[in-house]
Tab-separated table of C-alpha atoms in Angstrom:
chain	number	residue	atom	x	y	z
Q	1	UNK	CA	-27.884	109.342	64.128
Q	2	UNK	CA	-27.733	106.107	66.092
Q	3	UNK	CA	-25.993	105.553	69.424
Q	4	UNK	CA	-25.370	102.399	71.386
Q	5	UNK	CA	-25.758	102.544	75.162
Q	6	UNK	CA	-23.651	99.760	76.643
Q	7	UNK	CA	-23.706	98.849	80.323
Q	8	UNK	CA	-21.309	96.421	81.922
Q	9	UNK	CA	-20.912	94.276	84.976
Q	10	UNK	CA	-23.583	94.374	87.689
Q	11	UNK	CA	-25.492	97.291	86.192
Q	12	UNK	CA	-28.441	94.943	85.736
Q	13	UNK	CA	-28.724	95.167	89.551
Q	14	UNK	CA	-29.247	98.932	89.678
Q	15	UNK	CA	-32.010	99.852	92.092
Q	16	UNK	CA	-31.171	97.012	94.476
Q	17	UNK	CA	-27.367	96.962	94.611
Q	18	UNK	CA	-25.935	99.559	96.992
Q	19	UNK	CA	-28.710	102.152	96.548
Q	20	UNK	CA	-26.814	104.524	98.837
Q	21	UNK	CA	-24.164	104.744	96.088
Q	22	UNK	CA	-26.085	104.083	92.869
Q	23	UNK	CA	-29.578	105.314	93.777
Q	24	UNK	CA	-32.936	103.610	93.475
Q	25	UNK	CA	-33.398	103.846	89.704
Q	26	UNK	CA	-33.252	100.577	87.826
Q	27	UNK	CA	-31.436	100.124	84.543
Q	28	UNK	CA	-34.857	99.935	82.877
Q	29	UNK	CA	-35.717	103.353	84.385
Q	30	UNK	CA	-32.474	104.848	83.098
Q	31	UNK	CA	-32.904	103.308	79.648
Q	32	UNK	CA	-36.459	104.671	79.456
Q	33	UNK	CA	-35.224	108.199	80.247
Q	34	UNK	CA	-32.476	107.893	77.631
Q	35	UNK	CA	-34.927	106.555	75.036
Q	36	UNK	CA	-37.334	109.428	75.692
Q	37	UNK	CA	-34.576	112.043	75.387
Q	38	UNK	CA	-33.241	110.426	72.213
Q	39	UNK	CA	-36.735	110.345	70.727
Q	40	UNK	CA	-37.204	114.078	71.308
Q	41	UNK	CA	-33.809	114.765	69.703
Q	42	UNK	CA	-34.337	112.475	66.709
Q	43	UNK	CA	-31.568	110.095	67.801
Q	44	UNK	CA	-31.979	106.337	67.513
Q	45	UNK	CA	-30.590	104.370	70.442
Q	46	UNK	CA	-29.969	100.739	71.167
Q	47	UNK	CA	-29.390	99.347	74.662
Q	48	UNK	CA	-27.138	96.494	75.705
Q	49	UNK	CA	-26.047	95.174	79.103
Q	50	UNK	CA	-23.766	92.271	79.870
Q	51	UNK	CA	-21.766	90.940	82.768
Q	52	UNK	CA	-19.414	89.321	80.263
Q	53	UNK	CA	-16.386	91.165	78.927
Q	54	UNK	CA	-16.378	89.369	75.574
Q	55	UNK	CA	-20.028	90.209	74.905
Q	56	UNK	CA	-19.266	93.900	75.477
Q	57	UNK	CA	-16.309	93.690	73.105
Q	58	UNK	CA	-18.520	92.035	70.473
Q	59	UNK	CA	-21.084	94.834	70.857
Q	60	UNK	CA	-18.354	97.475	70.451
Q	61	UNK	CA	-17.187	95.723	67.271
Q	62	UNK	CA	-20.775	95.791	66.004
Q	63	UNK	CA	-20.967	99.522	66.780
Q	64	UNK	CA	-18.141	100.079	64.317
Q	65	UNK	CA	-20.540	99.469	61.420
Q	66	UNK	CA	-23.952	100.216	62.907
Q	67	UNK	CA	-23.624	103.225	65.231
Q	68	UNK	CA	-22.471	106.823	65.144
Q	69	UNK	CA	-21.391	106.797	68.763
Q	70	UNK	CA	-21.349	104.856	72.020
Q	71	UNK	CA	-22.200	105.671	75.603
Q	72	UNK	CA	-20.570	103.094	77.862
Q	73	UNK	CA	-20.738	102.457	81.574
Q	74	UNK	CA	-18.403	99.488	81.834
Q	75	UNK	CA	-18.835	99.023	85.592
Q	76	UNK	CA	-15.844	97.308	87.173
Q	77	UNK	CA	-14.347	96.578	83.738
Q	78	UNK	CA	-13.370	100.268	83.799
Q	79	UNK	CA	-10.462	99.556	86.081
Q	80	UNK	CA	-8.784	96.605	84.404
Q	81	UNK	CA	-10.167	95.645	80.989
Q	82	UNK	CA	-7.462	96.319	78.475
Q	83	UNK	CA	-9.471	94.204	76.032
Q	84	UNK	CA	-12.411	96.636	76.181
Q	85	UNK	CA	-9.914	99.516	75.976
Q	86	UNK	CA	-8.450	98.048	72.780
Q	87	UNK	CA	-11.932	97.577	71.298
Q	88	UNK	CA	-12.795	101.217	72.026
Q	89	UNK	CA	-9.485	102.469	70.637
Q	90	UNK	CA	-10.158	100.815	67.270
Q	91	UNK	CA	-13.517	102.561	66.796
Q	92	UNK	CA	-13.717	105.485	64.418
Q	93	UNK	CA	-16.742	106.843	66.311
Q	94	UNK	CA	-16.844	108.779	69.590
Q	95	UNK	CA	-17.276	106.922	72.867
Q	96	UNK	CA	-18.381	108.618	76.086
Q	97	UNK	CA	-17.555	106.851	79.369
Q	98	UNK	CA	-20.225	107.276	82.051
Q	99	UNK	CA	-20.233	106.370	85.750
Q	100	UNK	CA	-23.176	106.919	88.061
Q	101	UNK	CA	-20.966	107.445	91.112
Q	102	UNK	CA	-17.883	109.616	91.384
Q	103	UNK	CA	-15.215	106.942	90.973
Q	104	UNK	CA	-12.581	109.371	92.291
Q	105	UNK	CA	-14.366	109.692	95.636
Q	106	UNK	CA	-14.562	105.941	96.225
Q	107	UNK	CA	-12.116	103.138	96.962
Q	108	UNK	CA	-8.637	103.779	95.609
Q	109	UNK	CA	-8.787	100.921	93.099
Q	110	UNK	CA	-11.724	102.696	91.420
Q	111	UNK	CA	-9.795	105.940	90.853
Q	112	UNK	CA	-8.054	104.675	87.703
Q	113	UNK	CA	-9.886	104.039	84.453
Q	114	UNK	CA	-7.930	102.228	81.782
Q	115	UNK	CA	-10.587	103.317	79.271
Q	116	UNK	CA	-10.681	107.101	79.728
Q	117	UNK	CA	-7.660	107.814	77.539
Q	118	UNK	CA	-9.379	106.285	74.497
Q	119	UNK	CA	-12.790	107.850	75.113
Q	120	UNK	CA	-13.959	111.205	73.792
Q	121	UNK	CA	-15.054	112.219	77.289
Q	122	UNK	CA	-15.881	110.975	80.776
Q	123	UNK	CA	-18.866	111.796	82.971
Q	124	UNK	CA	-18.896	110.572	86.558
Q	125	UNK	CA	-20.714	111.407	89.754
Q	126	UNK	CA	-23.873	112.862	88.179
Q	127	UNK	CA	-26.042	109.805	88.775
Q	128	UNK	CA	-28.189	108.749	85.858
Q	129	UNK	CA	-28.042	112.324	84.530
Q	130	UNK	CA	-24.577	111.442	83.197
Q	131	UNK	CA	-26.195	109.299	80.515
Q	132	UNK	CA	-28.475	112.177	79.478
Q	133	UNK	CA	-25.519	114.554	79.406
Q	134	UNK	CA	-23.772	112.107	77.068
Q	135	UNK	CA	-26.833	112.119	74.798
Q	136	UNK	CA	-26.592	115.926	74.722
Q	137	UNK	CA	-23.001	115.575	73.532
Q	138	UNK	CA	-24.122	113.449	70.584
Q	139	UNK	CA	-26.840	115.964	69.742
Q	140	UNK	CA	-24.156	118.648	69.497
Q	141	UNK	CA	-21.653	116.765	67.320
């Protein structure tokens, strides 16, 4: 099994951007924890981060042929990217949406995800553990 872990806008700044909301872990720390968990479960994983919507869409298109599933934290694209939504909806593989913070306990504009309806599941508010919980999902399917 192979999964893609895709992170969107501003997630490259984890550890320095609003640590009171997102914590002190960097994206490299989170990716290392995911890689270690995947290794113990016999799952191959590939990591990708971009602040550019089109690059994320291209990576989702690539996942169509090269991955068995996707874990995505789209960052702010969650709330308005119908283009990413359409890319997810065309995939014949499961996609799990992850958010470090509880988007429903934040500013009102963050309460709505345009992606959730086309994802297999959503994890939010569990910090970086949400990514590991998503890996557990792929182990079970």
